[in-house]
Coordinates of C-alpha atoms and ligand atoms in Angstrom, one line a residue:
M1 CA 27.9 -25.2 -45.5
N2 CA 24.9 -27.0 -46.4
K3 CA 23.7 -25.5 -49.5
I4 CA 25.6 -24.0 -52.4
L5 CA 24.2 -21.8 -55.3
V6 CA 26.2 -22.2 -58.5
A7 CA 26.1 -19.0 -60.4
N8 CA 27.1 -20.4 -63.7
R9 CA 25.9 -22.8 -66.4
G10 CA 27.3 -25.6 -68.7
E11 CA 30.2 -27.9 -67.9
I12 CA 31.6 -25.9 -65.0
A13 CA 28.2 -25.7 -63.1
L14 CA 27.9 -29.5 -63.4
R15 CA 31.5 -30.0 -62.4
I16 CA 31.1 -27.9 -59.3
M17 CA 27.8 -29.5 -58.4
R18 CA 29.3 -32.9 -58.6
T19 CA 31.8 -32.2 -55.9
A20 CA 29.2 -30.4 -53.7
K21 CA 27.0 -33.5 -53.9
E22 CA 30.0 -35.8 -53.0
M23 CA 30.7 -33.6 -50.1
G24 CA 27.0 -33.8 -49.0
I25 CA 26.2 -30.3 -49.8
A26 CA 22.9 -29.4 -51.3
T27 CA 23.0 -27.6 -54.7
V28 CA 21.0 -24.9 -56.3
A29 CA 21.1 -24.1 -60.1
I30 CA 20.1 -20.9 -61.7
Y31 CA 19.2 -21.2 -65.5
S32 CA 18.0 -18.9 -68.3
D33 CA 15.3 -19.5 -70.6
A34 CA 17.8 -20.9 -73.1
D35 CA 19.0 -23.4 -70.4
R36 CA 15.6 -24.9 -69.2
T37 CA 16.5 -28.4 -70.0
A38 CA 20.2 -28.1 -69.5
L39 CA 22.1 -30.7 -67.5
H40 CA 23.2 -28.3 -64.8
T41 CA 19.4 -27.4 -64.4
R42 CA 18.5 -31.0 -64.0
F43 CA 21.4 -32.1 -61.9
A44 CA 20.9 -29.6 -59.1
D45 CA 18.6 -30.3 -56.1
E46 CA 16.8 -27.1 -56.8
A47 CA 16.8 -24.9 -59.8
V48 CA 15.6 -21.4 -60.3
N49 CA 14.8 -19.5 -63.7
I50 CA 16.7 -16.4 -63.6
G51 CA 15.5 -14.6 -66.7
P52 CA 15.8 -14.5 -70.5
P53 CA 18.8 -15.9 -72.4
P54 CA 21.1 -12.9 -72.7
S55 CA 23.5 -13.0 -69.9
N56 CA 22.9 -9.5 -68.8
Q57 CA 19.3 -10.4 -68.2
S58 CA 20.2 -13.7 -66.5
Y59 CA 23.5 -15.0 -65.3
L60 CA 24.9 -11.5 -64.6
L61 CA 22.0 -10.4 -62.3
G62 CA 24.1 -10.3 -59.1
D63 CA 21.2 -8.9 -57.0
K64 CA 18.7 -11.3 -58.2
I65 CA 21.0 -14.2 -57.4
I66 CA 21.6 -12.9 -54.0
G67 CA 17.8 -12.7 -53.5
I68 CA 17.5 -16.3 -54.6
C69 CA 20.0 -17.3 -52.0
K70 CA 18.1 -15.6 -49.2
D71 CA 14.8 -17.2 -50.3
L72 CA 16.3 -20.6 -50.4
G73 CA 18.6 -20.4 -47.4
V74 CA 21.7 -20.8 -49.4
D75 CA 25.0 -20.7 -47.5
A76 CA 27.4 -20.1 -50.3
I77 CA 27.9 -19.1 -53.9
H78 CA 30.3 -20.6 -56.3
P79 CA 30.7 -18.3 -59.3
G80 CA 32.6 -20.6 -61.6
Y81 CA 34.6 -18.9 -64.3
G82 CA 33.4 -16.0 -66.6
F83 CA 30.1 -14.3 -65.6
L84 CA 30.4 -12.8 -62.0
S85 CA 33.6 -14.7 -61.1
E86 CA 35.9 -11.7 -61.1
N87 CA 33.4 -9.1 -60.3
A88 CA 34.7 -7.5 -57.0
A89 CA 31.5 -5.6 -56.4
F90 CA 29.4 -8.8 -56.6
A91 CA 31.8 -10.6 -54.3
K92 CA 31.5 -7.8 -51.7
K93 CA 27.6 -7.8 -52.0
V94 CA 27.5 -11.5 -51.4
T95 CA 29.6 -11.2 -48.2
D96 CA 27.7 -8.3 -47.0
N97 CA 24.6 -10.3 -47.2
D98 CA 26.3 -13.0 -45.0
I99 CA 26.6 -15.4 -47.8
I100 CA 30.0 -17.1 -48.3
F101 CA 31.6 -16.3 -51.7
I102 CA 33.6 -19.3 -52.6
G103 CA 36.5 -17.5 -54.0
P104 CA 39.0 -14.7 -53.0
S105 CA 38.3 -11.4 -51.2
P106 CA 36.7 -8.6 -53.0
E107 CA 39.9 -6.7 -52.5
A108 CA 42.1 -9.3 -54.2
I109 CA 39.7 -9.6 -57.1
E110 CA 39.9 -5.8 -57.5
I111 CA 43.7 -5.6 -57.4
M112 CA 44.2 -8.5 -59.8
G113 CA 41.3 -7.6 -62.1
S114 CA 43.5 -4.6 -63.1
K115 CA 46.7 -5.6 -64.8
L116 CA 48.3 -2.4 -63.7
A117 CA 47.2 -2.6 -60.0
A118 CA 48.5 -6.1 -60.1
K119 CA 51.8 -5.1 -61.2
A120 CA 51.9 -2.4 -58.7
A121 CA 51.0 -4.8 -55.9
V122 CA 53.6 -7.4 -56.8
A123 CA 56.5 -4.7 -57.2
K124 CA 57.6 -5.1 -53.7
Y125 CA 58.5 -8.7 -54.4
D126 CA 61.4 -9.9 -56.6
I127 CA 59.2 -11.1 -59.5
P128 CA 60.4 -10.7 -63.0
M129 CA 58.1 -8.4 -65.2
V130 CA 57.8 -7.8 -68.9
P131 CA 59.5 -4.4 -69.7
G132 CA 57.0 -1.7 -70.1
T133 CA 55.1 1.1 -68.5
D134 CA 53.7 0.6 -65.0
Q135 CA 51.0 3.5 -65.1
A136 CA 48.1 4.0 -67.5
I137 CA 49.3 6.1 -70.4
T138 CA 48.2 9.7 -70.3
D139 CA 51.1 11.3 -72.3
V140 CA 51.2 9.6 -75.7
K141 CA 54.5 11.3 -76.5
A142 CA 56.2 9.9 -73.5
A143 CA 54.8 6.7 -74.0
K144 CA 56.2 6.6 -77.6
E145 CA 59.7 7.4 -76.2
K146 CA 59.3 4.6 -73.7
A147 CA 58.2 2.2 -76.5
R148 CA 61.3 3.4 -78.6
S149 CA 63.6 2.6 -75.5
I150 CA 62.0 -0.8 -75.1
G151 CA 62.3 -1.6 -78.6
F152 CA 59.5 -2.5 -81.2
P153 CA 57.4 -4.4 -81.7
I154 CA 55.4 -3.5 -78.5
L155 CA 52.0 -4.6 -77.2
I156 CA 49.4 -2.0 -76.1
K157 CA 47.3 -3.6 -73.5
A158 CA 44.0 -2.7 -71.7
S159 CA 44.5 -2.8 -68.0
A160 CA 41.0 -4.2 -67.6
G161 CA 41.3 -6.6 -70.4
G162 CA 40.7 -10.4 -70.4
G163 CA 39.8 -13.3 -72.5
G164 CA 42.5 -12.5 -74.9
K165 CA 40.8 -9.1 -75.9
G166 CA 42.2 -5.7 -75.6
M167 CA 45.6 -6.2 -77.0
R168 CA 47.3 -4.5 -80.0
I169 CA 50.6 -5.1 -81.5
V170 CA 52.5 -2.1 -82.7
E171 CA 55.4 -2.9 -85.1
D172 CA 57.0 0.3 -85.4
A173 CA 57.0 4.0 -84.1
G174 CA 55.0 5.3 -87.1
A175 CA 51.8 3.6 -86.2
F176 CA 52.1 4.4 -82.5
E177 CA 49.7 7.3 -82.0
E178 CA 47.0 5.8 -84.1
Q179 CA 47.1 2.4 -82.4
M180 CA 47.1 4.1 -79.0
Q181 CA 44.0 5.9 -79.9
L182 CA 42.3 2.8 -81.2
A183 CA 43.4 0.9 -78.2
Q184 CA 42.1 3.4 -75.6
S185 CA 38.6 3.7 -77.3
E186 CA 38.3 0.0 -77.6
A187 CA 39.2 -0.5 -73.9
L188 CA 36.7 2.0 -72.9
S189 CA 34.0 0.5 -74.9
S190 CA 34.7 -3.1 -74.1
F191 CA 35.9 -2.9 -70.4
G192 CA 34.4 0.5 -69.4
D193 CA 38.0 1.6 -68.4
D194 CA 40.2 3.4 -71.1
S195 CA 43.6 2.7 -69.0
V196 CA 46.2 1.1 -71.4
F197 CA 49.8 0.4 -70.9
I198 CA 52.6 -0.9 -73.0
E199 CA 54.7 -4.1 -72.7
K200 CA 57.5 -5.4 -74.7
Y201 CA 56.2 -7.9 -77.3
I202 CA 58.0 -11.2 -76.4
S203 CA 58.6 -12.6 -79.8
S204 CA 58.4 -16.3 -79.1
P205 CA 56.9 -16.9 -75.6
R206 CA 55.3 -19.8 -74.1
H207 CA 52.4 -19.3 -71.8
I208 CA 53.0 -21.2 -68.5
E209 CA 50.9 -20.6 -65.5
I210 CA 51.1 -21.8 -61.9
Q211 CA 48.1 -23.0 -59.9
V212 CA 48.0 -21.7 -56.3
L213 CA 46.0 -22.3 -53.2
G214 CA 45.8 -20.1 -50.3
D215 CA 43.7 -20.6 -47.0
Q216 CA 42.4 -18.1 -44.6
H217 CA 45.3 -18.7 -42.2
G218 CA 48.1 -17.5 -44.4
N219 CA 49.2 -21.0 -45.8
Y220 CA 49.9 -21.1 -49.4
V221 CA 51.0 -23.9 -51.7
H222 CA 51.5 -23.9 -55.6
L223 CA 50.1 -27.0 -57.5
F224 CA 52.9 -26.8 -60.4
E225 CA 52.4 -25.6 -63.9
R226 CA 50.1 -25.8 -66.9
E227 CA 51.5 -25.2 -70.3
C228 CA 48.9 -23.3 -72.4
S229 CA 50.8 -22.1 -75.4
V230 CA 48.5 -23.5 -77.9
Q231 CA 46.2 -20.6 -78.4
R232 CA 43.9 -18.9 -81.0
R233 CA 43.0 -15.3 -80.6
H234 CA 45.3 -15.2 -77.4
Q235 CA 43.0 -17.8 -75.9
K236 CA 44.0 -21.3 -75.0
V237 CA 42.8 -24.3 -76.9
V238 CA 45.2 -27.2 -75.6
E239 CA 46.6 -27.2 -72.0
E240 CA 48.9 -29.7 -70.4
A241 CA 50.7 -30.4 -67.2
P242 CA 53.5 -30.8 -66.6
S243 CA 55.3 -28.4 -69.2
A244 CA 57.7 -30.2 -71.4
V245 CA 60.4 -27.5 -70.8
L246 CA 60.5 -26.7 -67.2
T247 CA 63.3 -28.0 -65.1
P248 CA 62.5 -28.8 -61.4
E249 CA 64.6 -25.8 -60.3
L250 CA 62.7 -23.4 -62.7
R251 CA 59.4 -25.0 -61.5
E252 CA 60.3 -24.3 -58.0
K253 CA 61.4 -20.7 -58.7
M254 CA 58.2 -20.0 -60.8
G255 CA 56.2 -21.7 -58.0
Q256 CA 57.7 -19.5 -55.3
S257 CA 57.1 -16.3 -57.6
A258 CA 53.5 -17.3 -57.9
I259 CA 53.2 -17.7 -54.2
S260 CA 54.6 -14.2 -53.8
V261 CA 52.1 -12.9 -56.2
A262 CA 49.3 -14.5 -54.2
K263 CA 50.8 -13.1 -50.9
S264 CA 50.9 -9.6 -52.4
C265 CA 46.9 -9.5 -52.2
E266 CA 46.5 -11.9 -49.4
Y267 CA 45.0 -14.3 -51.7
V268 CA 42.7 -16.9 -50.5
S269 CA 41.0 -19.9 -52.6
A270 CA 42.4 -21.2 -55.9
G271 CA 43.9 -18.8 -58.2
T272 CA 46.2 -18.7 -61.1
V273 CA 49.4 -16.8 -61.8
E274 CA 50.3 -16.5 -65.5
F275 CA 53.7 -16.1 -66.8
L276 CA 55.4 -15.8 -70.2
V277 CA 58.6 -17.8 -70.7
D278 CA 61.0 -16.8 -73.4
E279 CA 63.4 -19.0 -75.4
N280 CA 66.1 -18.8 -72.8
L281 CA 63.6 -19.8 -70.2
N282 CA 63.5 -16.4 -68.6
Y283 CA 59.9 -15.8 -67.2
Y284 CA 57.8 -12.8 -66.7
F285 CA 54.7 -12.2 -64.6
L286 CA 51.7 -11.5 -66.9
E287 CA 48.6 -11.4 -64.7
M288 CA 46.6 -13.4 -62.0
N289 CA 43.3 -14.9 -62.5
T290 CA 41.3 -14.8 -59.4
R291 CA 39.1 -17.9 -60.0
L292 CA 38.9 -21.4 -60.9
Q293 CA 40.3 -21.8 -64.3
V294 CA 38.8 -23.5 -67.3
E295 CA 41.9 -25.8 -67.5
H296 CA 42.0 -26.8 -63.9
P297 CA 41.3 -30.4 -64.6
V298 CA 45.0 -31.0 -65.9
T299 CA 46.2 -30.1 -62.5
E300 CA 43.7 -32.2 -60.7
M301 CA 44.8 -35.1 -62.8
I302 CA 48.6 -34.8 -62.0
T303 CA 48.2 -33.9 -58.3
G304 CA 45.2 -36.2 -57.4
L305 CA 43.5 -33.1 -55.7
D306 CA 39.8 -31.9 -56.2
L307 CA 40.3 -28.0 -56.6
V308 CA 36.5 -27.4 -56.2
A309 CA 36.6 -29.4 -52.9
A310 CA 39.7 -27.4 -51.8
Q311 CA 37.9 -24.1 -52.6
I312 CA 34.9 -25.2 -50.6
N313 CA 37.0 -26.4 -47.6
I314 CA 39.1 -23.1 -47.6
A315 CA 35.7 -21.2 -47.9
Q316 CA 34.6 -22.8 -44.6
G317 CA 37.8 -21.6 -42.9
E318 CA 39.5 -24.9 -42.9
P319 CA 43.4 -24.7 -43.2
L320 CA 45.1 -26.6 -46.1
S321 CA 45.2 -30.3 -45.1
F322 CA 48.6 -30.6 -47.0
S323 CA 51.9 -28.6 -47.4
Q324 CA 54.2 -28.1 -50.3
E325 CA 56.2 -31.1 -49.5
D326 CA 53.1 -33.4 -49.7
L327 CA 52.7 -32.4 -53.3
E328 CA 54.2 -34.2 -56.3
I329 CA 53.6 -34.4 -60.0
K330 CA 52.3 -37.8 -61.0
G331 CA 52.0 -38.6 -64.8
H332 CA 50.9 -36.3 -67.4
A333 CA 47.5 -34.7 -68.4
I334 CA 46.4 -32.9 -71.5
E335 CA 43.2 -31.0 -72.0
L336 CA 41.5 -30.0 -75.3
R337 CA 38.8 -27.5 -75.2
V338 CA 36.2 -28.7 -77.6
Y339 CA 34.6 -25.5 -78.9
A340 CA 31.6 -25.3 -81.4
E341 CA 33.9 -23.3 -83.7
D342 CA 35.2 -24.1 -87.3
P343 CA 38.9 -24.2 -87.2
A344 CA 38.9 -24.1 -91.1
N345 CA 37.2 -20.9 -91.0
D346 CA 39.4 -18.8 -88.5
F347 CA 37.8 -20.5 -85.5
L348 CA 34.5 -18.7 -85.9
P349 CA 31.8 -20.0 -83.7
D350 CA 29.4 -22.5 -85.3
I351 CA 26.1 -22.8 -83.5
G352 CA 23.5 -25.3 -84.1
Q353 CA 22.1 -28.8 -82.8
L354 CA 24.3 -31.5 -81.7
T355 CA 22.7 -34.1 -84.1
T356 CA 25.3 -36.8 -83.1
Y357 CA 26.9 -36.7 -79.7
Q358 CA 28.8 -39.8 -78.6
R359 CA 31.2 -39.5 -75.7
P360 CA 34.6 -41.2 -75.5
G361 CA 35.3 -43.1 -72.4
G362 CA 37.8 -45.5 -70.8
P363 CA 40.7 -45.4 -68.2
G364 CA 42.4 -42.0 -68.2
I365 CA 39.8 -40.2 -70.2
R366 CA 37.8 -37.5 -68.5
L367 CA 35.2 -35.5 -70.3
D368 CA 33.8 -32.5 -68.5
D369 CA 30.8 -31.5 -70.6
G370 CA 27.2 -30.2 -70.3
F371 CA 25.4 -31.5 -73.3
E372 CA 23.7 -34.5 -74.6
E373 CA 22.6 -35.6 -78.2
G374 CA 19.9 -33.5 -79.6
M375 CA 20.7 -30.4 -77.6
D376 CA 21.3 -27.0 -79.2
I377 CA 24.4 -24.9 -78.5
P378 CA 22.9 -21.6 -77.5
I379 CA 24.3 -18.5 -79.3
Y380 CA 24.1 -16.5 -76.1
Y381 CA 27.2 -17.9 -74.3
D382 CA 30.7 -19.1 -74.8
P383 CA 30.6 -21.8 -77.4
M384 CA 32.7 -24.4 -75.5
I385 CA 30.9 -27.8 -75.7
A386 CA 33.3 -29.8 -73.5
K387 CA 36.7 -30.4 -72.2
L388 CA 38.4 -33.5 -73.1
I389 CA 41.2 -34.5 -70.7
T390 CA 43.5 -37.5 -70.9
Y391 CA 45.9 -38.9 -68.4
D392 CA 48.7 -41.2 -68.6
Q393 CA 52.2 -42.0 -67.2
S394 CA 54.2 -40.3 -69.9
R395 CA 53.6 -37.2 -72.1
G396 CA 53.8 -39.5 -75.3
A397 CA 51.3 -42.0 -74.1
C398 CA 49.0 -39.0 -72.9
I399 CA 49.2 -37.7 -76.5
Q400 CA 48.4 -40.9 -78.0
K401 CA 45.4 -41.4 -75.7
M402 CA 44.1 -37.9 -76.6
S403 CA 44.4 -38.9 -80.3
E404 CA 42.3 -42.0 -79.7
A405 CA 39.8 -40.1 -77.6
I406 CA 39.3 -37.6 -80.2
D407 CA 38.6 -40.3 -82.8
A408 CA 36.1 -41.9 -80.3
Y409 CA 34.3 -38.7 -79.7
R410 CA 31.7 -38.2 -82.4
I411 CA 30.0 -34.8 -82.9
S412 CA 28.0 -33.8 -85.9
G413 CA 25.6 -30.9 -86.4
V414 CA 28.3 -28.3 -85.6
Q415 CA 31.9 -27.8 -86.5
T416 CA 34.2 -28.4 -83.5
T417 CA 37.8 -28.0 -82.6
L418 CA 38.2 -31.8 -82.4
G419 CA 40.0 -32.1 -85.8
F420 CA 42.2 -29.3 -84.8
G421 CA 43.0 -31.2 -81.5
K422 CA 44.1 -34.2 -83.7
F423 CA 46.2 -31.9 -85.8
V424 CA 47.9 -30.6 -82.7
M425 CA 48.5 -34.1 -81.3
Q426 CA 50.1 -35.4 -84.5
H427 CA 52.3 -32.3 -85.1
P428 CA 56.0 -32.9 -84.7
A429 CA 56.4 -29.4 -83.0
F430 CA 53.9 -30.3 -80.4
Q431 CA 55.1 -34.0 -80.0
S432 CA 58.7 -32.6 -79.5
G433 CA 57.5 -30.1 -76.9
N434 CA 59.2 -27.3 -78.9
F435 CA 56.5 -24.8 -79.6
D436 CA 55.3 -21.4 -78.4
T437 CA 52.2 -19.2 -78.4
H438 CA 52.5 -18.9 -82.3
F439 CA 51.8 -22.6 -82.9
V440 CA 48.5 -21.9 -84.6
S441 CA 49.6 -19.1 -86.8
K442 CA 52.9 -20.9 -87.7
Y443 CA 51.7 -24.3 -88.6
F444 CA 47.9 -24.4 -88.8
S445 CA 45.6 -23.4 -91.6
G446 CA 42.1 -24.5 -92.5
K447 CA 43.9 -26.0 -95.5
A448 CA 46.1 -28.3 -93.3
L449 CA 42.9 -29.6 -91.6
R450 CA 41.2 -30.4 -94.9
Q451 CA 44.4 -32.0 -96.3
E452 CA 44.4 -34.2 -93.2
D453 CA 40.6 -35.0 -93.5
D454 CA 41.3 -35.8 -97.2
A455 CA 44.2 -38.0 -96.3
E456 CA 42.2 -39.9 -93.7
A457 CA 39.3 -40.0 -96.0
G458 CA 41.6 -41.5 -98.6
I459 CA 42.8 -44.0 -96.1
A460 CA 39.3 -44.8 -95.2
A461 CA 38.4 -45.1 -98.8
V462 CA 41.3 -47.6 -99.6
L463 CA 40.4 -49.5 -96.3
G464 CA 36.9 -49.6 -97.5
A465 CA 37.7 -50.8 -101.0
V466 CA 39.9 -53.5 -99.4
L467 CA 37.1 -54.6 -97.3
F468 CA 34.8 -54.5 -100.0
E469 CA 36.9 -56.5 -102.2
E470 CA 37.3 -59.1 -99.3
R471 CA 33.7 -59.3 -98.7
R472 CA 32.9 -59.5 -102.3
Q473 CA 35.3 -62.5 -102.6
Q474 CA 33.5 -63.9 -99.5
Y475 CA 30.0 -63.5 -100.6
K476 CA 30.3 -62.9 -104.3
T477 CA 27.6 -60.6 -104.5
L478 CA 27.0 -57.9 -101.9
P479 CA 23.5 -56.4 -101.2
Q480 CA 23.2 -52.8 -102.3
K481 CA 22.6 -51.3 -98.9
D482 CA 26.1 -52.5 -97.7
L483 CA 27.7 -50.3 -100.2
S484 CA 26.6 -47.2 -98.3
A485 CA 28.7 -48.3 -95.4
T486 CA 32.0 -47.3 -97.1
T487 CA 30.6 -44.0 -98.5
A488 CA 29.2 -43.0 -94.9
W489 CA 32.7 -43.7 -93.6
R490 CA 34.2 -41.3 -96.1
S491 CA 31.8 -38.5 -95.4
R492 CA 32.4 -38.8 -91.6
D493 CA 31.1 -35.6 -90.1
R494 CA 32.8 -33.8 -87.3
Ligands
LIG501 P1 41.0 -19.3 -68.6 O1 41.9 -17.9 -68.3 O2 40.4 -19.8 -67.5 O3 41.9 -20.2 -69.3 P2 39.5 -17.9 -70.6 O4 40.5 -16.8 -70.8 O5 39.2 -18.7 -71.8 O6 39.9 -18.8 -69.4 O7 38.3 -17.2 -70.0 C1 37.3 -18.1 -69.3 C2 36.0 -17.6 -69.4 O8 35.8 -16.4 -68.9 C3 35.6 -17.7 -70.8 O9 34.2 -18.0 -70.8 C4 35.7 -16.2 -71.2 O10 34.8 -16.0 -72.2 C5 35.3 -15.5 -70.0 N1 36.2 -14.2 -69.8 C6 37.5 -14.2 -69.3 N2 37.8 -12.8 -69.3 C7 36.7 -12.2 -69.6 C8 36.4 -10.7 -69.7 N3 37.3 -9.8 -69.2 N4 35.2 -10.4 -70.2 C9 34.4 -11.2 -70.4 N5 34.5 -12.6 -70.4 C10 35.6 -13.0 -69.8
LIG502 P1 44.1 -12.0 -70.9 O1 43.8 -11.2 -69.8 O2 43.4 -11.7 -72.2 O3 44.2 -13.4 -70.6 P2 47.0 -11.9 -70.9 O4 48.0 -10.8 -70.4 O5 47.0 -13.1 -70.0 O6 45.6 -11.5 -71.3 O7 47.6 -12.5 -72.4 C1 47.0 -13.4 -73.1 C2 47.9 -14.0 -74.1 O8 48.4 -12.9 -74.9 C3 49.3 -14.6 -73.5 O9 49.1 -16.0 -73.2 C4 50.2 -14.5 -74.8 O10 49.7 -15.4 -75.7 C5 49.7 -13.1 -75.3 N1 50.6 -12.1 -74.8 C6 50.3 -11.2 -73.6 N2 51.3 -10.3 -73.3 C7 52.3 -10.6 -74.2 C8 53.6 -10.1 -74.3 N3 54.0 -9.0 -73.7 N4 54.3 -10.6 -75.5 C9 53.9 -11.5 -76.2 N5 52.7 -12.1 -76.1 C10 51.9 -11.7 -75.0
LIG503 MG1 45.5 -14.2 -69.2

């Protein structure tokens, strides 16, 4: 493999290119008009404009991307996450054009892209599943009976859903028909497939997923778990590894289940098997994501592996260079997704210019980002600015390091999830490890953040006043301009 095209943008495009470069592989970027000056565009050895900003006119143009590969003599495409990464038809076209797709086979993508097909594929293995229907619902009456026998509340899910979308909680039988109709029409309009099914609504689950790797020779390993229960809109914001609740026995059991899921579709490359874990530590298979995951860095930190390098080696036909026994968890890692969103306003996206952008740094701090001061966060794409990852020997030290890194990370011009991240790190439930997917709804409100800000501003003001008094004593008179220092501190903007 001499040349890779990265069919993505932002932090993940950069992250992939860095590893490619390290491996001596040339890189090609594609960029939309909105990303002319983006870091991924500048970092690549070659960069090709792909079209106007909207992704359906740029990053989603599979045929155009394949054409660019042919023109530039590209050997392989890495799709990153999102965009074309889980598009089986694209993966097939790529391989049909004699280009390597750095990821699983089109067949595996297809099976696992449908939550129902995935459940059917793993049925022959002994993998615990959430009680529910295993076929798309056609008979609403029968489905309602099934829901009754499972017990409300239940969840209606779109089989083709993803990104936290396409789920509806139904509290009781009365609302069932109406919710079913809404769910089906939503599934059709959002995912082009109206298949929906029902699942028991697990009342206080943790989201724990297992990273797996499979090569082209039938070898599989799991790279332990990631705890991803801190979510908003059913989407992760804070992830960590290892989980505070898994015992070595349960880890091994879930790891083996994850490998079985991978085997069920002859999975090749890096993939993630998601589970829900209930209060009694029963676990249930949720779905498999057939791509490199946003939160893969926490796994890299605790295993010392480079998952992109592993993907590239596997795509070149190399067998895994290590076995399960060679792998062990070292230390603890936490990731905070830094989104341009306003946590005080329901985490709504907040687009704008990064007027201040100062990166934290130091031992055990990794920042995967794709921006510089002065750049705009475009409205066309996912509003993630960066992933802040900290690593330390223990969970406690890692939380502390994350708190400090958040403080050192200065962003103004847009609202971000940094303050929310600090809230999580300081929360007793998170610190104790005793929390579930309802962490945000249970403990967090915009008000909580404001109170915290006020408290910090209060401390800052008191400190400022003390310093002011000290200096006043020292110098007797303080020049006027120095007064602004304490007020600027107060109105600290993140
Ligand atoms: P992960 O599962 O890796 O934690 P997310 O669920 O946040 O990640 O999704 C990763 C990226 O893929 C995000 O940019 C998200 O917007 C996008 N994404 C995931 N699933 C879908 C989908 N079904 N349709 C559109 N975008 C999706
Ligand atoms: P997506 O494809 O959107 O990622 P998932 O099936 O992975 O969908 O579910 C995303 C999140 O939704 C989970 O992490 C969990 O918080 C919640 N969820 C999904 N299924 C259930 C369930 N049966 N009971 C309770 N919560 C669920
Ligand atoms: Mg999921």
